[in-house]
Amino acid sequence: MSHEKFSSVIETLHECMTACNHCYDSCLQEDDVKMMAECIRLDRECADICGYLEQALVRGTPFVSDLAKVCATICEACGNECKQHDHKHCQQCADACFKCAEECKKLAS
Amino acid sequence: MSHEKFSSVIETLHECMTACNHCYDSCLQEDDVKMMAECIRLDRECADICGYLEQALVRGTPFVSDLAKVCATICEACGNECKQHDHKHCQQCADACFKCAEECKKLAS
Amino acid sequence: MSHEKFSSVIETLHECMTACNHCYDSCLQEDDVKMMAECIRLDRECADICGYLEQALVRGTPFVSDLAKVCATICEACGNECKQHDHKHCQQCADACFKCAEECKKLAS
Amino acid sequence: MSHEKFSSVIETLHECMTACNHCYDSCLQEDDVKMMAECIRLDRECADICGYLEQALVRGTPFVSDLAKVCATICEACGNECKQHDHKHCQQCADACFKCAEECKKLAS
C-alpha cells in the first residue's frame, strides 16, 4: 500500500513542511523582515509543495516521479535561501529542505 | 512557538489525514465501489481539512479555534461513515477520525 | 449541480483568492516589509481558505455552512488589516475580502 | 504583475479545476461507480494540481515552468481517461483538461 511503501519519504516531507511553516512564521516576526522576504516566499512555496506531495503519496497518486522532481527543485531552492541566514529557524529549515530534496530525488529517479 | 505548542494535535491531524487518504485509495480499489461512494467522498473532505489545519497550526494561524471547530465536525462525519464498513481500512480510519475529532474539539474550546 | 448552484460565490471566492495572493506578492516587494508583516500573514490565510472553499463547493462538499462561516471570519479579518494600508493592492484586496465575507455569511446562514 | 501576466492561463486552470471537481462529484453519483473509479481518482489529482498552480501563479512563484510541466502531464492523463466515458460531465472535463494541458505546455517551455 502506498502509505506504507512511502512511509519514510512521507515522514521527511512532513518534517520539511513543518520546518518551512515554522521558519515562515518566525521570519514574519523578525526585526528585519525585509531581509527575510525571499525566505518567507520560499518557505511558503516549499511548505505547500511538501504538503501536497505528502497527501498525493498517501492517496496513491500515479504521478509520483513527476511530483517528486518538482518538489526536489523547490526544496533545494528553499534550502539554499535559508542557509544564508543565521537564525536558528533558518538553519534548521535548510537542513530539513536538503534532506527532503535528497529523498525526493531518489523517488523521482 | 506554534509548532511546539500544537505538536500533539499536529501529529493526530497527520495520522488522520494519512488514514483518510489510505482509506480513499483502498475504497477506490474495492469490488463494490458504489457502496463506498460516500466513504470516498468523506475521506477526501476529511483528509483535505486535516491537511489544511495541520499546515495552519504550524504557520501560526490566528484562526485556531474556528478552524478546529469545522475540522472536528468533518472528522466526526467521516468517522461515522467509515465505522459502518467492515474493511480494515475503514475501521482504522474511523478510529483516527474519532481521535482527531476529540482533539479538535478541545482545541476549539 | 453544485458548481452551477454556487457559481456566483465561487466567482467571488476566486476573485478574493486572487486579490489576496496578489497583495501577498506585492507586500513582499514593498520597501517597508515589516509594516506589511500582518498583511502578508492574513493574505495567505485568506487565499488558502478561499481556494479551499472554492474547491469544496464544486466537489459537492456536505459542509457548506460550516466552511462558509470560517471563511467569512477570515475574509473579514484580512479585509480589516488590508484597509489600514494605502497601497493600491491592499485597498483592492480589502474590497475583495469584504465582498467575499458578505457572500460567505449568506451561504453560512 | 504575476496575476495579470498569467490571467489567461489562470482562467483556464480555474475552468479545468471546476470541470474536474464537477466530474468527480458526478462520477460518485453514477450507477456504475466502479467503472468510474479511475476517473474519480484522476479528477481529484487534476483538480488539486490545477488549484495549486493557479494559486502559485498569482502569488508570483519562481517555479512556473517546473509546476506547469507536471500540471500538463496530469491534465493530459485526466483528459485521456475522461474522454473514454460518454457521460456529459466526462466529455466536458476531457475538453477542459486538454485545453489546460496545452496552455501549461506553452507555459513550461
PDB file of N, CA, C and O in Angstrom, chain D residues 22-86:
ATOM      1  N   HIS D  22     -16.400  18.913 -10.659  1.00  0.00           N
ATOM      2  CA  HIS D  22     -17.774  18.597 -11.034  1.00  0.00           C
ATOM      3  C   HIS D  22     -17.865  17.155 -11.550  1.00  0.00           C
ATOM      4  O   HIS D  22     -18.806  16.415 -11.212  1.00  0.00           O
ATOM      5  N   CYS D  23     -16.899  16.740 -12.337  1.00  0.00           N
ATOM      6  CA  CYS D  23     -16.879  15.374 -12.869  1.00  0.00           C
ATOM      7  C   CYS D  23     -16.719  14.363 -11.723  1.00  0.00           C
ATOM      8  O   CYS D  23     -17.398  13.326 -11.693  1.00  0.00           O
ATOM      9  N   TYR D  24     -15.845  14.664 -10.793  1.00  0.00           N
ATOM     10  CA  TYR D  24     -15.628  13.834  -9.598  1.00  0.00           C
ATOM     11  C   TYR D  24     -16.933  13.641  -8.820  1.00  0.00           C
ATOM     12  O   TYR D  24     -17.343  12.524  -8.495  1.00  0.00           O
ATOM     13  N   ASP D  25     -17.589  14.758  -8.554  1.00  0.00           N
ATOM     14  CA  ASP D  25     -18.850  14.745  -7.817  1.00  0.00           C
ATOM     15  C   ASP D  25     -19.914  13.925  -8.564  1.00  0.00           C
ATOM     16  O   ASP D  25     -20.645  13.126  -7.968  1.00  0.00           O
ATOM     17  N   SER D  26     -19.980  14.111  -9.877  1.00  0.00           N
ATOM     18  CA  SER D  26     -20.972  13.413 -10.701  1.00  0.00           C
ATOM     19  C   SER D  26     -20.658  11.923 -10.813  1.00  0.00           C
ATOM     20  O   SER D  26     -21.566  11.086 -10.768  1.00  0.00           O
ATOM     21  N   CYS D  27     -19.379  11.578 -10.963  1.00  0.00           N
ATOM     22  CA  CYS D  27     -18.982  10.166 -11.051  1.00  0.00           C
ATOM     23  C   CYS D  27     -19.387   9.397  -9.794  1.00  0.00           C
ATOM     24  O   CYS D  27     -19.820   8.248  -9.859  1.00  0.00           O
ATOM     25  N   LEU D  28     -19.237  10.048  -8.641  1.00  0.00           N
ATOM     26  CA  LEU D  28     -19.591   9.396  -7.374  1.00  0.00           C
ATOM     27  C   LEU D  28     -21.099   9.134  -7.273  1.00  0.00           C
ATOM     28  O   LEU D  28     -21.542   8.338  -6.451  1.00  0.00           O
ATOM     29  N   GLN D  29     -21.880   9.818  -8.113  1.00  0.00           N
ATOM     30  CA  GLN D  29     -23.328   9.615  -8.104  1.00  0.00           C
ATOM     31  C   GLN D  29     -23.829   8.738  -9.246  1.00  0.00           C
ATOM     32  O   GLN D  29     -25.032   8.530  -9.382  1.00  0.00           O
ATOM     33  N   GLU D  30     -22.934   8.270 -10.091  1.00  0.00           N
ATOM     34  CA  GLU D  30     -23.334   7.405 -11.202  1.00  0.00           C
ATOM     35  C   GLU D  30     -23.776   6.020 -10.690  1.00  0.00           C
ATOM     36  O   GLU D  30     -23.380   5.608  -9.594  1.00  0.00           O
ATOM     37  N   ASP D  31     -24.569   5.320 -11.511  1.00  0.00           N
ATOM     38  CA  ASP D  31     -24.992   3.970 -11.124  1.00  0.00           C
ATOM     39  C   ASP D  31     -23.795   3.021 -11.049  1.00  0.00           C
ATOM     40  O   ASP D  31     -23.651   2.256 -10.111  1.00  0.00           O
ATOM     41  N   ASP D  32     -22.954   3.096 -12.064  1.00  0.00           N
ATOM     42  CA  ASP D  32     -21.809   2.194 -12.096  1.00  0.00           C
ATOM     43  C   ASP D  32     -20.557   2.958 -11.627  1.00  0.00           C
ATOM     44  O   ASP D  32     -19.740   3.401 -12.434  1.00  0.00           O
ATOM     45  N   VAL D  33     -20.417   3.077 -10.313  1.00  0.00           N
ATOM     46  CA  VAL D  33     -19.285   3.840  -9.761  1.00  0.00           C
ATOM     47  C   VAL D  33     -17.967   3.123 -10.047  1.00  0.00           C
ATOM     48  O   VAL D  33     -16.948   3.762 -10.298  1.00  0.00           O
ATOM     49  N   LYS D  34     -18.011   1.790 -10.029  1.00  0.00           N
ATOM     50  CA  LYS D  34     -16.773   1.026 -10.226  1.00  0.00           C
ATOM     51  C   LYS D  34     -16.108   1.375 -11.559  1.00  0.00           C
ATOM     52  O   LYS D  34     -14.881   1.509 -11.637  1.00  0.00           O
ATOM     53  N   MET D  35     -16.948   1.522 -12.594  1.00  0.00           N
ATOM     54  CA  MET D  35     -16.404   1.849 -13.918  1.00  0.00           C
ATOM     55  C   MET D  35     -15.738   3.242 -13.908  1.00  0.00           C
ATOM     56  O   MET D  35     -14.880   3.533 -14.737  1.00  0.00           O
ATOM     57  N   MET D  36     -16.153   4.072 -12.967  1.00  0.00           N
ATOM     58  CA  MET D  36     -15.653   5.456 -12.914  1.00  0.00           C
ATOM     59  C   MET D  36     -14.507   5.625 -11.916  1.00  0.00           C
ATOM     60  O   MET D  36     -14.036   6.755 -11.712  1.00  0.00           O
ATOM     61  N   ALA D  37     -14.039   4.528 -11.305  1.00  0.00           N
ATOM     62  CA  ALA D  37     -13.052   4.662 -10.213  1.00  0.00           C
ATOM     63  C   ALA D  37     -11.793   5.419 -10.656  1.00  0.00           C
ATOM     64  O   ALA D  37     -11.308   6.303  -9.941  1.00  0.00           O
ATOM     65  N   GLU D  38     -11.283   5.067 -11.830  1.00  0.00           N
ATOM     66  CA  GLU D  38     -10.050   5.734 -12.294  1.00  0.00           C
ATOM     67  C   GLU D  38     -10.318   7.196 -12.650  1.00  0.00           C
ATOM     68  O   GLU D  38      -9.460   8.062 -12.489  1.00  0.00           O
ATOM     69  N   CYS D  39     -11.521   7.447 -13.132  1.00  0.00           N
ATOM     70  CA  CYS D  39     -11.917   8.819 -13.456  1.00  0.00           C
ATOM     71  C   CYS D  39     -12.000   9.658 -12.167  1.00  0.00           C
ATOM     72  O   CYS D  39     -11.525  10.791 -12.125  1.00  0.00           O
ATOM     73  N   ILE D  40     -12.591   9.086 -11.138  1.00  0.00           N
ATOM     74  CA  ILE D  40     -12.675   9.769  -9.835  1.00  0.00           C
ATOM     75  C   ILE D  40     -11.276  10.109  -9.326  1.00  0.00           C
ATOM     76  O   ILE D  40     -10.988  11.229  -8.911  1.00  0.00           O
ATOM     77  N   ARG D  41     -10.397   9.096  -9.389  1.00  0.00           N
ATOM     78  CA  ARG D  41      -9.023   9.291  -8.913  1.00  0.00           C
ATOM     79  C   ARG D  41      -8.311  10.408  -9.692  1.00  0.00           C
ATOM     80  O   ARG D  41      -7.699  11.305  -9.105  1.00  0.00           O
ATOM     81  N   LEU D  42      -8.411  10.358 -11.023  1.00  0.00           N
ATOM     82  CA  LEU D  42      -7.685  11.345 -11.832  1.00  0.00           C
ATOM     83  C   LEU D  42      -8.324  12.730 -11.761  1.00  0.00           C
ATOM     84  O   LEU D  42      -7.627  13.745 -11.832  1.00  0.00           O
ATOM     85  N   ASP D  43      -9.634  12.766 -11.620  1.00  0.00           N
ATOM     86  CA  ASP D  43     -10.304  14.074 -11.420  1.00  0.00           C
ATOM     87  C   ASP D  43      -9.739  14.790 -10.195  1.00  0.00           C
ATOM     88  O   ASP D  43      -9.502  15.991 -10.225  1.00  0.00           O
ATOM     89  N   ARG D  44      -9.559  14.020  -9.115  1.00  0.00           N
ATOM     90  CA  ARG D  44      -9.031  14.656  -7.898  1.00  0.00           C
ATOM     91  C   ARG D  44      -7.582  15.103  -8.086  1.00  0.00           C
ATOM     92  O   ARG D  44      -7.210  16.204  -7.699  1.00  0.00           O
ATOM     93  N   GLU D  45      -6.776  14.220  -8.690  1.00  0.00           N
ATOM     94  CA  GLU D  45      -5.377  14.595  -8.966  1.00  0.00           C
ATOM     95  C   GLU D  45      -5.320  15.887  -9.770  1.00  0.00           C
ATOM     96  O   GLU D  45      -4.546  16.795  -9.496  1.00  0.00           O
ATOM     97  N   CYS D  46      -6.164  15.959 -10.789  1.00  0.00           N
ATOM     98  CA  CYS D  46      -6.111  17.077 -11.724  1.00  0.00           C
ATOM     99  C   CYS D  46      -6.668  18.359 -11.079  1.00  0.00           C
ATOM    100  O   CYS D  46      -6.087  19.437 -11.236  1.00  0.00           O
ATOM    101  N   ALA D  47      -7.766  18.228 -10.365  1.00  0.00           N
ATOM    102  CA  ALA D  47      -8.317  19.395  -9.662  1.00  0.00           C
ATOM    103  C   ALA D  47      -7.289  19.956  -8.682  1.00  0.00           C
ATOM    104  O   ALA D  47      -7.106  21.173  -8.586  1.00  0.00           O
ATOM    105  N   ASP D  48      -6.624  19.061  -7.958  1.00  0.00           N
ATOM    106  CA  ASP D  48      -5.665  19.512  -6.942  1.00  0.00           C
ATOM    107  C   ASP D  48      -4.464  20.227  -7.565  1.00  0.00           C
ATOM    108  O   ASP D  48      -4.040  21.272  -7.071  1.00  0.00           O
ATOM    109  N   ILE D  49      -3.912  19.682  -8.650  1.00  0.00           N
ATOM    110  CA  ILE D  49      -2.732  20.334  -9.232  1.00  0.00           C
ATOM    111  C   ILE D  49      -3.136  21.641  -9.936  1.00  0.00           C
ATOM    112  O   ILE D  49      -2.381  22.626  -9.887  1.00  0.00           O
ATOM    113  N   CYS D  50      -4.308  21.682 -10.550  1.00  0.00           N
ATOM    114  CA  CYS D  50      -4.757  22.931 -11.195  1.00  0.00           C
ATOM    115  C   CYS D  50      -5.006  24.014 -10.139  1.00  0.00           C
ATOM    116  O   CYS D  50      -4.595  25.165 -10.322  1.00  0.00           O
ATOM    117  N   GLY D  51      -5.669  23.653  -9.051  1.00  0.00           N
ATOM    118  CA  GLY D  51      -5.897  24.603  -7.964  1.00  0.00           C
ATOM    119  C   GLY D  51      -4.572  25.087  -7.383  1.00  0.00           C
ATOM    120  O   GLY D  51      -4.414  26.264  -7.043  1.00  0.00           O
ATOM    121  N   TYR D  52      -3.634  24.179  -7.301  1.00  0.00           N
ATOM    122  CA  TYR D  52      -2.311  24.514  -6.770  1.00  0.00           C
ATOM    123  C   TYR D  52      -1.578  25.498  -7.675  1.00  0.00           C
ATOM    124  O   TYR D  52      -1.076  26.530  -7.223  1.00  0.00           O
ATOM    125  N   LEU D  53      -1.525  25.177  -8.958  1.00  0.00           N
ATOM    126  CA  LEU D  53      -0.775  26.021  -9.900  1.00  0.00           C
ATOM    127  C   LEU D  53      -1.405  27.403 -10.034  1.00  0.00           C
ATOM    128  O   LEU D  53      -0.710  28.426 -10.111  1.00  0.00           O
ATOM    129  N   GLU D  54      -2.729  27.411 -10.038  1.00  0.00           N
ATOM    130  CA  GLU D  54      -3.472  28.680 -10.082  1.00  0.00           C
ATOM    131  C   GLU D  54      -3.004  29.608  -8.962  1.00  0.00           C
ATOM    132  O   GLU D  54      -2.643  30.769  -9.210  1.00  0.00           O
ATOM    133  N   GLN D  55      -3.012  29.110  -7.735  1.00  0.00           N
ATOM    134  CA  GLN D  55      -2.565  29.911  -6.585  1.00  0.00           C
ATOM    135  C   GLN D  55      -1.101  30.300  -6.734  1.00  0.00           C
ATOM    136  O   GLN D  55      -0.710  31.429  -6.430  1.00  0.00           O
ATOM    137  N   ALA D  56      -0.280  29.357  -7.144  1.00  0.00           N
ATOM    138  CA  ALA D  56       1.160  29.600  -7.240  1.00  0.00           C
ATOM    139  C   ALA D  56       1.453  30.714  -8.248  1.00  0.00           C
ATOM    140  O   ALA D  56       2.300  31.577  -8.007  1.00  0.00           O
ATOM    141  N   LEU D  57       0.736  30.712  -9.364  1.00  0.00           N
ATOM    142  CA  LEU D  57       0.957  31.753 -10.377  1.00  0.00           C
ATOM    143  C   LEU D  57       0.601  33.129  -9.835  1.00  0.00           C
ATOM    144  O   LEU D  57       1.321  34.097 -10.055  1.00  0.00           O
ATOM    145  N   VAL D  58      -0.509  33.218  -9.118  1.00  0.00           N
ATOM    146  CA  VAL D  58      -0.931  34.524  -8.612  1.00  0.00           C
ATOM    147  C   VAL D  58       0.018  35.041  -7.530  1.00  0.00           C
ATOM    148  O   VAL D  58       0.213  36.238  -7.384  1.00  0.00           O
ATOM    149  N   ARG D  59       0.611  34.130  -6.764  1.00  0.00           N
ATOM    150  CA  ARG D  59       1.499  34.602  -5.693  1.00  0.00           C
ATOM    151  C   ARG D  59       2.934  34.786  -6.170  1.00  0.00           C
ATOM    152  O   ARG D  59       3.839  35.004  -5.361  1.00  0.00           O
ATOM    153  N   GLY D  60       3.134  34.719  -7.475  1.00  0.00           N
ATOM    154  CA  GLY D  60       4.458  35.010  -8.011  1.00  0.00           C
ATOM    155  C   GLY D  60       5.485  33.928  -7.751  1.00  0.00           C
ATOM    156  O   GLY D  60       6.650  34.208  -7.472  1.00  0.00           O
ATOM    157  N   THR D  61       5.091  32.665  -7.840  1.00  0.00           N
ATOM    158  CA  THR D  61       6.031  31.565  -7.626  1.00  0.00           C
ATOM    159  C   THR D  61       7.224  31.660  -8.581  1.00  0.00           C
ATOM    160  O   THR D  61       7.054  32.006  -9.750  1.00  0.00           O
ATOM    161  N   PRO D  62       8.433  31.355  -8.097  1.00  0.00           N
ATOM    162  CA  PRO D  62       9.586  31.313  -9.001  1.00  0.00           C
ATOM    163  C   PRO D  62       9.665  30.005  -9.787  1.00  0.00           C
ATOM    164  O   PRO D  62      10.611  29.811 -10.545  1.00  0.00           O
ATOM    165  N   PHE D  63       8.691  29.106  -9.626  1.00  0.00           N
ATOM    166  CA  PHE D  63       8.797  27.761 -10.207  1.00  0.00           C
ATOM    167  C   PHE D  63       7.744  27.500 -11.285  1.00  0.00           C
ATOM    168  O   PHE D  63       7.210  26.393 -11.394  1.00  0.00           O
ATOM    169  N   VAL D  64       7.442  28.529 -12.056  1.00  0.00           N
ATOM    170  CA  VAL D  64       6.376  28.446 -13.054  1.00  0.00           C
ATOM    171  C   VAL D  64       6.570  27.263 -14.006  1.00  0.00           C
ATOM    172  O   VAL D  64       5.670  26.441 -14.202  1.00  0.00           O
ATOM    173  N   SER D  65       7.760  27.178 -14.575  1.00  0.00           N
ATOM    174  CA  SER D  65       7.996  26.192 -15.615  1.00  0.00           C
ATOM    175  C   SER D  65       7.908  24.755 -15.083  1.00  0.00           C
ATOM    176  O   SER D  65       7.264  23.888 -15.679  1.00  0.00           O
ATOM    177  N   ASP D  66       8.545  24.507 -13.941  1.00  0.00           N
ATOM    178  CA  ASP D  66       8.520  23.167 -13.345  1.00  0.00           C
ATOM    179  C   ASP D  66       7.096  22.726 -12.996  1.00  0.00           C
ATOM    180  O   ASP D  66       6.701  21.582 -13.249  1.00  0.00           O
ATOM    181  N   LEU D  67       6.344  23.647 -12.396  1.00  0.00           N
ATOM    182  CA  LEU D  67       4.977  23.312 -11.987  1.00  0.00           C
ATOM    183  C   LEU D  67       4.057  23.145 -13.198  1.00  0.00           C
ATOM    184  O   LEU D  67       3.197  22.258 -13.218  1.00  0.00           O
ATOM    185  N   ALA D  68       4.244  23.995 -14.206  1.00  0.00           N
ATOM    186  CA  ALA D  68       3.402  23.897 -15.402  1.00  0.00           C
ATOM    187  C   ALA D  68       3.620  22.566 -16.121  1.00  0.00           C
ATOM    188  O   ALA D  68       2.688  21.984 -16.675  1.00  0.00           O
ATOM    189  N   LYS D  69       4.856  22.085 -16.072  1.00  0.00           N
ATOM    190  CA  LYS D  69       5.177  20.826 -16.749  1.00  0.00           C
ATOM    191  C   LYS D  69       4.426  19.645 -16.115  1.00  0.00           C
ATOM    192  O   LYS D  69       3.813  18.836 -16.806  1.00  0.00           O
ATOM    193  N   VAL D  70       4.484  19.570 -14.795  1.00  0.00           N
ATOM    194  CA  VAL D  70       3.795  18.466 -14.114  1.00  0.00           C
ATOM    195  C   VAL D  70       2.275  18.621 -14.253  1.00  0.00           C
ATOM    196  O   VAL D  70       1.543  17.632 -14.406  1.00  0.00           O
ATOM    197  N   CYS D  71       1.802  19.850 -14.269  1.00  0.00           N
ATOM    198  CA  CYS D  71       0.361  20.081 -14.432  1.00  0.00           C
ATOM    199  C   CYS D  71      -0.094  19.611 -15.820  1.00  0.00           C
ATOM    200  O   CYS D  71      -1.154  18.984 -15.949  1.00  0.00           O
ATOM    201  N   ALA D  72       0.692  19.898 -16.842  1.00  0.00           N
ATOM    202  CA  ALA D  72       0.354  19.444 -18.197  1.00  0.00           C
ATOM    203  C   ALA D  72       0.247  17.922 -18.259  1.00  0.00           C
ATOM    204  O   ALA D  72      -0.690  17.370 -18.853  1.00  0.00           O
ATOM    205  N   THR D  73       1.185  17.233 -17.611  1.00  0.00           N
ATOM    206  CA  THR D  73       1.180  15.762 -17.590  1.00  0.00           C
ATOM    207  C   THR D  73      -0.099  15.219 -16.944  1.00  0.00           C
ATOM    208  O   THR D  73      -0.730  14.284 -17.457  1.00  0.00           O
ATOM    209  N   ILE D  74      -0.469  15.806 -15.817  1.00  0.00           N
ATOM    210  CA  ILE D  74      -1.647  15.324 -15.082  1.00  0.00           C
ATOM    211  C   ILE D  74      -2.933  15.661 -15.840  1.00  0.00           C
ATOM    212  O   ILE D  74      -3.843  14.829 -15.945  1.00  0.00           O
ATOM    213  N   CYS D  75      -3.023  16.869 -16.396  1.00  0.00           N
ATOM    214  CA  CYS D  75      -4.198  17.250 -17.196  1.00  0.00           C
ATOM    215  C   CYS D  75      -4.386  16.295 -18.371  1.00  0.00           C
ATOM    216  O   CYS D  75      -5.510  15.879 -18.683  1.00  0.00           O
ATOM    217  N   GLU D  76      -3.305  15.960 -19.030  1.00  0.00           N
ATOM    218  CA  GLU D  76      -3.394  15.080 -20.194  1.00  0.00           C
ATOM    219  C   GLU D  76      -3.888  13.683 -19.786  1.00  0.00           C
ATOM    220  O   GLU D  76      -4.753  13.102 -20.437  1.00  0.00           O
ATOM    221  N   ALA D  77      -3.343  13.172 -18.694  1.00  0.00           N
ATOM    222  CA  ALA D  77      -3.764  11.857 -18.206  1.00  0.00           C
ATOM    223  C   ALA D  77      -5.245  11.864 -17.831  1.00  0.00           C
ATOM    224  O   ALA D  77      -5.991  10.921 -18.144  1.00  0.00           O
ATOM    225  N   CYS D  78      -5.688  12.912 -17.186  1.00  0.00           N
ATOM    226  CA  CYS D  78      -7.096  13.010 -16.780  1.00  0.00           C
ATOM    227  C   CYS D  78      -7.990  13.129 -18.019  1.00  0.00           C
ATOM    228  O   CYS D  78      -9.042  12.483 -18.105  1.00  0.00           O
ATOM    229  N   GLY D  79      -7.572  13.944 -18.971  1.00  0.00           N
ATOM    230  CA  GLY D  79      -8.330  14.082 -20.215  1.00  0.00           C
ATOM    231  C   GLY D  79      -8.458  12.759 -20.952  1.00  0.00           C
ATOM    232  O   GLY D  79      -9.539  12.415 -21.451  1.00  0.00           O
ATOM    233  N   ASN D  80      -7.370  12.002 -21.003  1.00  0.00           N
ATOM    234  CA  ASN D  80      -7.403  10.699 -21.701  1.00  0.00           C
ATOM    235  C   ASN D  80      -8.355   9.717 -21.038  1.00  0.00           C
ATOM    236  O   ASN D  80      -9.020   8.933 -21.716  1.00  0.00           O
ATOM    237  N   GLU D  81      -8.423   9.738 -19.720  1.00  0.00           N
ATOM    238  CA  GLU D  81      -9.362   8.870 -19.005  1.00  0.00           C
ATOM    239  C   GLU D  81     -10.807   9.331 -19.254  1.00  0.00           C
ATOM    240  O   GLU D  81     -11.679   8.531 -19.594  1.00  0.00           O
ATOM    241  N   CYS D  82     -11.038  10.620 -19.082  1.00  0.00           N
ATOM    242  CA  CYS D  82     -12.401  11.157 -19.187  1.00  0.00           C
ATOM    243  C   CYS D  82     -12.997  10.956 -20.580  1.00  0.00           C
ATOM    244  O   CYS D  82     -14.188  10.664 -20.709  1.00  0.00           O
ATOM    245  N   LYS D  83     -12.199  11.103 -21.598  1.00  0.00           N
ATOM    246  CA  LYS D  83     -12.762  11.031 -22.959  1.00  0.00           C
ATOM    247  C   LYS D  83     -13.264   9.625 -23.313  1.00  0.00           C
ATOM    248  O   LYS D  83     -14.007   9.452 -24.279  1.00  0.00           O
ATOM    249  N   GLN D  84     -12.872   8.619 -22.525  1.00  0.00           N
ATOM    250  CA  GLN D  84     -13.356   7.256 -22.745  1.00  0.00           C
ATOM    251  C   GLN D  84     -14.792   7.037 -22.257  1.00  0.00           C
ATOM    252  O   GLN D  84     -15.377   5.989 -22.517  1.00  0.00           O
ATOM    253  N   HIS D  85     -15.295   7.999 -21.482  1.00  0.00           N
ATOM    254  CA  HIS D  85     -16.630   7.827 -20.903  1.00  0.00           C
ATOM    255  C   HIS D  85     -17.632   8.754 -21.585  1.00  0.00           C
ATOM    256  O   HIS D  85     -17.316   9.912 -21.854  1.00  0.00           O
ATOM    257  N   ASP D  86     -18.857   8.239 -21.811  1.00  0.00           N
ATOM    258  CA  ASP D  86     -19.848   9.006 -22.573  1.00  0.00           C
ATOM    259  C   ASP D  86     -20.598  10.065 -21.756  1.00  0.00           C
ATOM    260  O   ASP D  86     -21.270  10.914 -22.337  1.00  0.00           O
TER     261      ASP D  86
END
